[in-house]
């Protein structure tokens, strides 16, 4: 079995773990590579996600041989038999433990930031990694989780050699492994993309999971007539309590303020404390005229007018979220010398239709495209080369133009939320 990447591996692993959903488990990812896999499992099972930070205590003259492990909150597991057989002295034990404790604290602070550890007492815990080679770290993690009071420990990985998987059955109550190839040399050979997982990705995934589990905040929704281009365009303004910014949506061709995809993204932004304005760029008589649908200049002008209308009502930073042709309108409006737009996100957009004005965009711009939307992906890469502002291109693996695949739109929403929060709320540049 060959996995496309850690996201694909996590989605496949989640299907094999569906039977645990009714146990309301906690999912723990082993940093760093195990966290993207664990994120997909937690998403599918609706379970809280956390990292399991452990450090193996290795015999000084033979570090691969572990005589114990330590975890957060002072949890320590020691094998007295290995200590005795290896001749580990009290001084050796204290020295190794002190060094590993410092590294454990550093990693826990880096990955968890100010989030409290998810309690494990009397819970079913699913330990997830991107694969197992020797199993030493996974074994240590199982022991630490038990010491934290877990009622049941399930070790879940996409791939492992048969010998390691069998040995770990003595450490976990259950081992779920999708592939156990007899010819095994390294975990990475079973992935098409096994690039290193940076700390930033781990932090972003943990933040997204924490946000998903947070209670919804009150949102005030107002039906509105947005004044633009001498027209009254139907819209909806949603302002969460203590909103930190507002995102104006520019829908694509053949769509409207009722777009289910845009509304799903808007709901996610609302939960994160961002206001949203969804409105119709076209009146009903114009919607069937392809000339209006691809008239980027008119769409951008109406978006600019809508922004002015919004500024009369809220004193908050404003960003644009554009889809398809709406992305071109958003970028063209953001290129106006008088535009005061803090950030732009394009979903499956046609930024190329903004033409030479792309070079005038100053707002940080995120381009999000499905990995299987090949033609649009090529156009976005060309457009990205024209941008002179801070920008990034994110490709959602396996997604097509409308992001209808399972989890694809959630990924878009998370990327947009993080981009707007960073650039509109915190003001980071």
Tab-separated table of C-alpha atoms in Angstrom:
chain	number	residue	atom	x	y	z
A	1	UNK	CA	0.000	0.000	0.000
A	2	UNK	CA	1.329	3.418	-0.953
A	3	UNK	CA	-0.023	6.612	0.624
A	4	UNK	CA	-0.109	9.912	-1.252
A	5	UNK	CA	0.857	11.898	1.839
A	6	UNK	CA	0.083	12.101	5.543
A	7	UNK	CA	-3.370	13.589	4.879
A	8	UNK	CA	-4.297	10.632	2.681
A	9	UNK	CA	-2.883	8.207	5.251
A	10	UNK	CA	-4.905	9.867	8.011
A	11	UNK	CA	-8.132	9.695	6.025
A	12	UNK	CA	-7.627	5.995	5.305
A	13	UNK	CA	-6.692	5.305	8.899
A	14	UNK	CA	-9.807	7.147	10.101
A	15	UNK	CA	-12.029	4.732	8.167
A	16	UNK	CA	-10.399	1.798	9.950
A	17	UNK	CA	-11.095	3.468	13.301
A	18	UNK	CA	-14.758	4.381	12.719
A	19	UNK	CA	-15.880	1.693	15.159
A	20	UNK	CA	-14.303	3.689	18.010
A	21	UNK	CA	-16.386	6.799	17.391
A	22	UNK	CA	-19.059	5.711	19.879
A	23	UNK	CA	-16.399	5.527	22.631
A	24	UNK	CA	-15.770	9.306	22.330
A	25	UNK	CA	-11.995	8.872	22.207
A	26	UNK	CA	-9.143	11.332	22.547
A	27	UNK	CA	-6.702	11.347	19.609
A	28	UNK	CA	-3.023	11.985	20.314
A	29	UNK	CA	-0.490	12.611	17.560
A	30	UNK	CA	3.210	11.935	17.954
A	31	UNK	CA	5.040	15.079	16.804
A	32	UNK	CA	5.839	15.998	14.263
A	33	UNK	CA	4.866	13.661	11.424
A	34	UNK	CA	2.124	11.921	13.357
A	35	UNK	CA	0.114	15.100	13.898
A	36	UNK	CA	-1.177	15.560	10.300
A	37	UNK	CA	-2.281	11.919	10.327
A	38	UNK	CA	-3.896	12.302	13.755
A	39	UNK	CA	-5.671	15.493	12.657
A	40	UNK	CA	-7.574	13.601	9.947
A	41	UNK	CA	-8.512	10.856	12.423
A	42	UNK	CA	-9.753	13.388	14.979
A	43	UNK	CA	-11.747	15.247	12.304
A	44	UNK	CA	-13.462	12.073	11.122
A	45	UNK	CA	-14.288	10.827	14.625
A	46	UNK	CA	-15.251	14.237	16.015
A	47	UNK	CA	-12.650	13.704	18.727
A	48	UNK	CA	-10.398	16.185	20.552
A	49	UNK	CA	-6.832	16.307	19.254
A	50	UNK	CA	-3.666	16.775	21.252
A	51	UNK	CA	-0.008	15.878	21.016
A	52	UNK	CA	1.620	13.203	23.107
A	53	UNK	CA	5.018	14.535	24.114
A	54	UNK	CA	7.254	11.751	25.392
A	55	UNK	CA	10.967	11.239	25.718
A	56	UNK	CA	12.577	7.852	25.811
A	57	UNK	CA	15.217	7.349	28.520
A	58	UNK	CA	18.091	5.565	26.821
A	59	UNK	CA	20.953	3.664	28.399
A	60	UNK	CA	23.937	6.084	28.232
A	61	UNK	CA	26.265	3.761	26.320
A	62	UNK	CA	23.406	2.293	24.222
A	63	UNK	CA	20.819	5.089	23.640
A	64	UNK	CA	18.593	2.939	21.427
A	65	UNK	CA	17.931	0.689	24.413
A	66	UNK	CA	15.332	2.437	26.499
A	67	UNK	CA	15.140	1.839	30.209
A	68	UNK	CA	12.057	4.036	30.590
A	69	UNK	CA	10.171	7.078	29.379
A	70	UNK	CA	8.914	10.375	30.720
A	71	UNK	CA	5.867	12.427	29.819
A	72	UNK	CA	4.214	15.653	30.863
A	73	UNK	CA	2.997	16.377	34.383
A	74	UNK	CA	5.864	14.414	35.916
A	75	UNK	CA	4.839	11.030	34.510
A	76	UNK	CA	7.738	8.570	34.560
A	77	UNK	CA	7.854	4.916	33.580
A	78	UNK	CA	10.976	2.922	34.491
A	79	UNK	CA	11.806	-0.691	33.652
A	80	UNK	CA	13.633	-1.887	36.728
A	81	UNK	CA	14.647	-5.058	34.894
A	82	UNK	CA	16.443	-3.165	32.095
A	83	UNK	CA	18.016	-0.823	34.632
A	84	UNK	CA	19.388	-3.810	36.493
A	85	UNK	CA	20.520	-5.764	33.416
A	86	UNK	CA	22.139	-2.710	31.779
A	87	UNK	CA	23.873	-1.632	34.958
A	88	UNK	CA	22.370	1.848	34.897
A	89	UNK	CA	23.489	3.712	38.015
A	90	UNK	CA	21.434	6.242	39.943
A	91	UNK	CA	23.746	8.966	38.614
A	92	UNK	CA	23.189	7.744	35.019
A	93	UNK	CA	19.448	7.648	35.530
A	94	UNK	CA	19.325	11.164	36.970
A	95	UNK	CA	21.591	12.600	34.254
A	96	UNK	CA	19.588	11.104	31.356
A	97	UNK	CA	16.276	12.051	32.919
A	98	UNK	CA	17.398	15.651	33.531
A	99	UNK	CA	18.484	16.118	29.897
A	100	UNK	CA	15.350	14.538	28.475
A	101	UNK	CA	13.105	16.491	30.836
A	102	UNK	CA	14.508	19.762	29.516
A	103	UNK	CA	13.822	18.679	25.939
A	104	UNK	CA	10.327	17.447	26.846
A	105	UNK	CA	9.414	20.784	28.428
A	106	UNK	CA	10.766	22.665	25.406
A	107	UNK	CA	8.766	20.566	22.954
A	108	UNK	CA	5.576	20.676	25.009
A	109	UNK	CA	5.738	24.468	25.178
A	110	UNK	CA	6.484	24.719	21.461
A	111	UNK	CA	3.633	22.459	20.343
A	112	UNK	CA	0.963	23.140	22.933
A	113	UNK	CA	1.640	26.842	23.561
A	114	UNK	CA	-0.862	27.962	26.203
A	115	UNK	CA	-3.425	25.216	25.571
A	116	UNK	CA	-3.983	22.850	28.507
A	117	UNK	CA	-3.338	19.157	28.019
A	118	UNK	CA	-6.477	17.188	27.116
A	119	UNK	CA	-7.348	14.976	30.140
A	120	UNK	CA	-6.953	11.246	29.484
A	121	UNK	CA	-8.345	9.777	32.694
A	122	UNK	CA	-10.821	6.926	32.024
A	123	UNK	CA	-10.848	7.704	28.278
A	124	UNK	CA	-10.182	5.622	25.202
A	125	UNK	CA	-7.005	7.103	23.716
A	126	UNK	CA	-5.951	6.640	20.098
A	127	UNK	CA	-2.211	7.119	19.652
A	128	UNK	CA	-1.332	8.026	16.066
A	129	UNK	CA	1.968	8.226	14.194
A	130	UNK	CA	2.767	8.341	10.483
A	131	UNK	CA	4.425	4.940	10.724
A	132	UNK	CA	6.573	2.739	12.925
A	133	UNK	CA	10.093	1.524	12.317
A	134	UNK	CA	11.400	0.045	15.589
A	135	UNK	CA	8.429	0.936	17.814
A	136	UNK	CA	10.504	2.301	20.701
A	137	UNK	CA	8.834	5.726	20.781
A	138	UNK	CA	5.359	4.253	20.296
A	139	UNK	CA	5.954	1.827	23.159
A	140	UNK	CA	7.056	4.680	25.402
A	141	UNK	CA	3.980	6.697	24.401
A	142	UNK	CA	1.671	3.797	25.287
A	143	UNK	CA	3.248	3.547	28.724
A	144	UNK	CA	2.977	7.277	29.362
A	145	UNK	CA	-0.673	7.354	28.260
A	146	UNK	CA	-1.477	4.521	30.655
A	147	UNK	CA	0.296	6.383	33.439
A	148	UNK	CA	-1.971	9.374	32.681
A	149	UNK	CA	-4.981	7.178	33.478
A	150	UNK	CA	-6.267	6.105	30.064
A	151	UNK	CA	-8.843	3.336	30.265
A	152	UNK	CA	-7.975	1.919	26.844
A	153	UNK	CA	-5.013	2.528	24.549
A	154	UNK	CA	-5.285	2.022	20.780
A	155	UNK	CA	-2.148	2.443	18.697
A	156	UNK	CA	-2.988	3.399	15.105
A	157	UNK	CA	-0.498	3.790	12.247
A	158	UNK	CA	-0.644	3.578	8.463
A	159	UNK	CA	2.395	1.313	8.085
A	160	UNK	CA	4.794	-0.778	10.184
A	161	UNK	CA	6.909	-3.917	9.769
A	162	UNK	CA	5.079	-7.060	10.971
A	163	UNK	CA	7.572	-7.694	13.793
A	164	UNK	CA	7.175	-4.217	15.311
A	165	UNK	CA	3.387	-4.311	15.024
A	166	UNK	CA	3.281	-7.668	16.787
A	167	UNK	CA	5.585	-6.560	19.601
A	168	UNK	CA	3.480	-3.454	20.243
A	169	UNK	CA	0.393	-5.539	20.876
A	170	UNK	CA	1.850	-6.104	24.313
A	171	UNK	CA	1.910	-2.339	24.987
A	172	UNK	CA	-1.476	-1.314	23.570
A	173	UNK	CA	-4.937	-2.812	24.014
A	174	UNK	CA	-5.326	-2.801	20.249
A	175	UNK	CA	-3.047	-2.072	17.297
A	176	UNK	CA	-4.561	-0.824	14.035
A	177	UNK	CA	-2.066	-0.910	11.167
A	178	UNK	CA	-3.215	-0.546	7.577
A	179	UNK	CA	-0.145	-2.073	5.946
A	180	UNK	CA	2.499	-4.459	7.273
A	181	UNK	CA	4.912	-5.064	4.382
A	182	UNK	CA	7.345	-7.921	4.822
A	183	UNK	CA	10.047	-5.987	2.979
A	184	UNK	CA	10.376	-2.867	5.121
A	185	UNK	CA	13.332	-0.530	5.393
A	186	UNK	CA	11.857	2.894	6.221
A	187	UNK	CA	8.475	4.523	6.816
A	188	UNK	CA	9.040	7.132	4.107
A	189	UNK	CA	9.242	4.589	1.290
A	190	UNK	CA	5.505	3.951	1.671
A	191	UNK	CA	4.571	7.580	0.973
A	192	UNK	CA	4.744	9.452	-2.326
A	193	UNK	CA	5.223	12.669	-0.339
A	194	UNK	CA	7.040	12.208	2.957
A	195	UNK	CA	8.431	15.715	3.254
A	196	UNK	CA	9.278	16.935	6.741
A	197	UNK	CA	6.417	18.296	8.830
A	198	UNK	CA	7.449	21.751	10.099
A	199	UNK	CA	6.596	22.971	13.579
A	200	UNK	CA	4.338	25.624	12.011
A	201	UNK	CA	2.123	22.945	10.456
A	202	UNK	CA	1.787	21.130	13.781
A	203	UNK	CA	0.808	24.362	15.519
A	204	UNK	CA	-1.713	25.255	12.801
A	205	UNK	CA	-3.390	21.833	12.931
A	206	UNK	CA	-3.624	21.880	16.718
A	207	UNK	CA	-5.089	25.398	16.599
A	208	UNK	CA	-7.665	24.321	14.005
A	209	UNK	CA	-8.675	21.345	16.113
A	210	UNK	CA	-8.941	23.467	19.258
A	211	UNK	CA	-11.049	26.008	17.384
A	212	UNK	CA	-13.390	23.274	16.136
A	213	UNK	CA	-13.956	22.061	19.696
A	214	UNK	CA	-14.571	25.556	21.079
A	215	UNK	CA	-18.194	26.529	21.827
A	216	UNK	CA	-19.911	28.746	19.278
A	217	UNK	CA	-20.053	32.435	20.179
A	218	UNK	CA	-23.193	34.558	19.694
A	219	UNK	CA	-23.521	35.973	16.180
A	220	UNK	CA	-25.811	38.860	15.230
A	221	UNK	CA	-27.135	38.389	11.686
A	222	UNK	CA	-28.718	41.217	9.730
A	223	UNK	CA	-30.394	41.103	6.326
A	224	UNK	CA	-29.061	44.069	4.349
A	225	UNK	CA	-29.421	45.977	1.122
A	226	UNK	CA	-25.888	46.818	0.089
A	227	UNK	CA	-25.626	50.039	-1.874
A	228	UNK	CA	-23.307	49.498	-4.839
A	229	UNK	CA	-23.200	50.855	-8.377
A	230	UNK	CA	-26.516	52.619	-7.855
A	231	UNK	CA	-28.166	49.303	-6.976
A	232	UNK	CA	-29.507	47.735	-3.787
A	233	UNK	CA	-27.795	44.324	-3.640
A	234	UNK	CA	-29.220	41.726	-1.259
A	235	UNK	CA	-26.829	40.628	1.481
A	236	UNK	CA	-26.335	39.305	4.991
A	237	UNK	CA	-24.010	40.831	7.577
A	238	UNK	CA	-22.952	38.511	10.410
A	239	UNK	CA	-21.083	39.985	13.383
A	240	UNK	CA	-19.930	37.705	16.211
A	241	UNK	CA	-19.655	39.111	19.683
A	242	UNK	CA	-16.395	41.099	19.934
A	243	UNK	CA	-15.632	40.586	16.244
A	244	UNK	CA	-12.013	41.332	15.386
A	245	UNK	CA	-12.501	41.968	11.650
A	246	UNK	CA	-14.977	41.503	8.796
A	247	UNK	CA	-14.498	39.433	5.647
A	248	UNK	CA	-16.434	40.401	2.507
A	249	UNK	CA	-17.252	37.469	0.209
A	250	UNK	CA	-17.165	37.786	-3.565
A	251	UNK	CA	-18.879	34.761	-5.113
A	252	UNK	CA	-18.024	33.220	-8.437
A	253	UNK	CA	-19.878	32.781	-11.697
A	254	UNK	CA	-23.282	31.127	-11.404
A	255	UNK	CA	-23.377	31.610	-7.634
A	256	UNK	CA	-24.817	34.054	-5.110
A	257	UNK	CA	-24.838	34.930	-1.424
A	258	UNK	CA	-26.568	31.544	-0.909
A	259	UNK	CA	-23.496	29.588	-2.084
A	260	UNK	CA	-23.304	26.606	0.324
A	261	UNK	CA	-19.521	26.525	0.071
A	262	UNK	CA	-19.074	30.192	0.887
A	263	UNK	CA	-21.627	29.960	3.679
A	264	UNK	CA	-19.761	27.011	5.185
A	265	UNK	CA	-16.500	28.973	5.152
A	266	UNK	CA	-18.286	32.044	6.552
A	267	UNK	CA	-19.701	29.994	9.436
A	268	UNK	CA	-16.205	28.805	10.310
A	269	UNK	CA	-14.919	32.385	10.253
A	270	UNK	CA	-17.814	33.460	12.495
A	271	UNK	CA	-16.879	30.791	15.033
A	272	UNK	CA	-13.371	32.234	15.030
A	273	UNK	CA	-14.683	35.717	15.867
A	274	UNK	CA	-14.587	37.138	12.345
A	275	UNK	CA	-17.564	38.979	10.898
A	276	UNK	CA	-18.739	38.214	7.362
A	277	UNK	CA	-20.651	40.016	4.628
A	278	UNK	CA	-22.169	37.837	1.921
A	279	UNK	CA	-23.987	39.722	-0.813
A	280	UNK	CA	-25.061	39.329	-4.424
A	281	UNK	CA	-22.680	40.975	-6.868
A	282	UNK	CA	-25.386	40.815	-9.545
A	283	UNK	CA	-29.123	41.509	-9.543
A	284	UNK	CA	-31.376	38.656	-10.763
A	285	UNK	CA	-31.708	40.077	-14.286
A	286	UNK	CA	-27.922	40.055	-14.687
A	287	UNK	CA	-27.173	36.599	-13.321
A	288	UNK	CA	-27.999	34.774	-16.563
A	289	UNK	CA	-25.930	37.122	-18.725
A	290	UNK	CA	-22.399	35.727	-19.159
A	291	UNK	CA	-21.244	39.205	-20.070
A	292	UNK	CA	-21.934	40.375	-16.515
A	293	UNK	CA	-20.558	37.198	-14.921
A	294	UNK	CA	-17.124	37.774	-16.473
A	295	UNK	CA	-17.160	41.562	-16.300
A	296	UNK	CA	-14.407	41.719	-13.674
A	297	UNK	CA	-14.255	45.512	-13.769
A	298	UNK	CA	-17.945	45.838	-12.851
A	299	UNK	CA	-17.723	43.137	-10.183
A	300	UNK	CA	-14.679	44.814	-8.635
A	301	UNK	CA	-16.368	48.230	-8.650
A	302	UNK	CA	-19.396	46.820	-6.848
A	303	UNK	CA	-17.149	45.114	-4.335
A	304	UNK	CA	-15.409	48.438	-3.684
A	305	UNK	CA	-18.776	50.181	-3.203
A	306	UNK	CA	-19.895	47.405	-0.851
A	307	UNK	CA	-16.713	47.909	1.166
A	308	UNK	CA	-17.452	51.627	1.515
A	309	UNK	CA	-21.020	50.761	2.563
A	310	UNK	CA	-19.619	48.391	5.180
A	311	UNK	CA	-17.130	50.936	6.539
A	312	UNK	CA	-20.044	53.253	7.351
A	313	UNK	CA	-21.394	50.534	9.637
A	314	UNK	CA	-18.382	48.884	11.273
A	315	UNK	CA	-15.015	50.212	12.395
A	316	UNK	CA	-13.045	47.011	11.864
A	317	UNK	CA	-10.297	45.732	9.543
A	318	UNK	CA	-11.710	44.313	6.307
A	319	UNK	CA	-10.583	41.382	4.157
A	320	UNK	CA	-11.811	39.775	0.939
A	321	UNK	CA	-12.661	36.119	0.267
A	322	UNK	CA	-13.171	35.478	-3.440
A	323	UNK	CA	-14.165	32.328	-5.327
A	324	UNK	CA	-13.743	31.690	-9.060
A	325	UNK	CA	-14.350	34.994	-10.904
A	326	UNK	CA	-15.071	36.615	-7.537
A	327	UNK	CA	-11.388	36.135	-6.659
A	328	UNK	CA	-10.403	38.223	-9.682
A	329	UNK	CA	-12.852	40.919	-8.583
A	330	UNK	CA	-11.452	40.833	-5.054
A	331	UNK	CA	-7.868	41.222	-6.267
A	332	UNK	CA	-8.794	43.977	-8.707
A	333	UNK	CA	-10.608	45.863	-5.930
A	334	UNK	CA	-7.652	45.325	-3.583
A	335	UNK	CA	-5.332	46.780	-6.239
A	336	UNK	CA	-7.071	50.157	-6.081
A	337	UNK	CA	-4.624	52.746	-4.683
A	338	UNK	CA	-7.250	53.846	-2.143
A	339	UNK	CA	-8.156	50.316	-1.061
A	340	UNK	CA	-7.676	49.673	2.641
A	341	UNK	CA	-7.959	45.887	2.591
A	342	UNK	CA	-5.967	43.887	5.111
A	343	UNK	CA	-5.916	40.446	3.451
A	344	UNK	CA	-7.273	38.479	0.488
A	345	UNK	CA	-8.057	34.768	0.147
A	346	UNK	CA	-8.881	33.142	-3.191
A	347	UNK	CA	-10.677	29.750	-3.272
A	348	UNK	CA	-10.392	27.961	-6.585
A	349	UNK	CA	-10.102	31.439	-8.024
A	350	UNK	CA	-9.213	32.985	-11.343
A	351	UNK	CA	-6.700	35.591	-10.185
A	352	UNK	CA	-5.332	35.681	-13.725
A	353	UNK	CA	-8.486	37.584	-14.774
A	354	UNK	CA	-7.286	40.541	-12.695
A	355	UNK	CA	-4.607	40.979	-15.357
A	356	UNK	CA	-1.760	43.467	-14.896
A	357	UNK	CA	-3.404	44.906	-11.772
A	358	UNK	CA	-2.111	41.892	-9.816
A	359	UNK	CA	1.193	43.708	-9.404
A	360	UNK	CA	-0.609	46.562	-7.606
A	361	UNK	CA	-2.167	44.397	-4.872
A	362	UNK	CA	-0.633	45.245	-1.501
A	363	UNK	CA	-2.772	43.094	0.786
A	364	UNK	CA	-1.289	39.723	1.807
A	365	UNK	CA	-2.873	37.182	-0.543
A	366	UNK	CA	-3.518	33.466	-0.087
A	367	UNK	CA	-4.348	31.363	-3.153
A	368	UNK	CA	-6.057	28.026	-2.389
A	369	UNK	CA	-6.481	25.513	-5.213
A	370	UNK	CA	-7.467	21.846	-5.402
A	371	UNK	CA	-4.677	19.469	-6.353
A	372	UNK	CA	-6.849	17.904	-9.065
A	373	UNK	CA	-7.993	21.267	-10.454
A	374	UNK	CA	-5.038	21.232	-12.810
A	375	UNK	CA	-5.975	24.010	-15.225
A	376	UNK	CA	-6.892	26.463	-12.469
A	377	UNK	CA	-3.785	25.452	-10.520
A	378	UNK	CA	-1.620	26.372	-13.522
A	379	UNK	CA	-3.383	29.733	-13.824
A	380	UNK	CA	-2.852	30.417	-10.111
A	381	UNK	CA	0.842	29.645	-10.382
A	382	UNK	CA	1.131	32.093	-13.245
A	383	UNK	CA	-0.808	34.732	-11.297
A	384	UNK	CA	1.295	34.188	-8.186
A	385	UNK	CA	4.381	35.102	-10.207
A	386	UNK	CA	2.765	38.491	-10.928
A	387	UNK	CA	1.966	39.314	-7.309
A	388	UNK	CA	4.362	41.638	-5.508
A	389	UNK	CA	2.673	41.499	-2.094
A	390	UNK	CA	3.161	38.838	0.556
A	391	UNK	CA	1.524	35.747	-0.924
A	392	UNK	CA	1.230	31.992	-0.644
A	393	UNK	CA	-0.206	29.216	-2.788
A	394	UNK	CA	-1.803	26.326	-0.892
A	395	UNK	CA	-2.711	23.171	-2.835
A	396	UNK	CA	-5.348	20.953	-1.183
A	397	UNK	CA	-4.394	17.348	-2.065
A	398	UNK	CA	-7.054	15.365	-3.928
A	399	UNK	CA	-9.491	18.279	-4.191
A	400	UNK	CA	-11.261	19.315	-7.380
A	401	UNK	CA	-12.535	22.763	-8.348
A	402	UNK	CA	-15.527	22.875	-5.972
A	403	UNK	CA	-13.735	21.197	-3.028
A	404	UNK	CA	-16.548	18.667	-2.725
A	405	UNK	CA	-14.261	15.892	-1.476
A	406	UNK	CA	-14.494	14.864	2.164
A	407	UNK	CA	-12.597	17.308	4.364
A	408	UNK	CA	-11.485	19.534	1.463
A	409	UNK	CA	-13.727	22.484	2.279
A	410	UNK	CA	-12.820	22.196	5.970
A	411	UNK	CA	-9.198	22.567	4.921
A	412	UNK	CA	-10.056	25.685	2.902
A	413	UNK	CA	-11.939	27.172	5.846
A	414	UNK	CA	-9.037	26.499	8.199
A	415	UNK	CA	-6.516	28.054	5.847
A	416	UNK	CA	-8.711	31.127	5.350
A	417	UNK	CA	-9.370	31.500	9.064
A	418	UNK	CA	-5.672	31.329	9.919
A	419	UNK	CA	-4.757	33.798	7.149
A	420	UNK	CA	-7.389	36.360	8.142
A	421	UNK	CA	-6.703	35.986	11.851
A	422	UNK	CA	-2.999	36.506	11.280
A	423	UNK	CA	-3.288	39.502	8.965
A	424	UNK	CA	-6.508	41.202	10.085
A	425	UNK	CA	-6.793	40.542	13.808
A	426	UNK	CA	-3.178	40.302	14.958
A	427	UNK	CA	-1.941	42.635	12.230
A	428	UNK	CA	1.091	40.458	11.460
A	429	UNK	CA	2.934	41.365	8.289
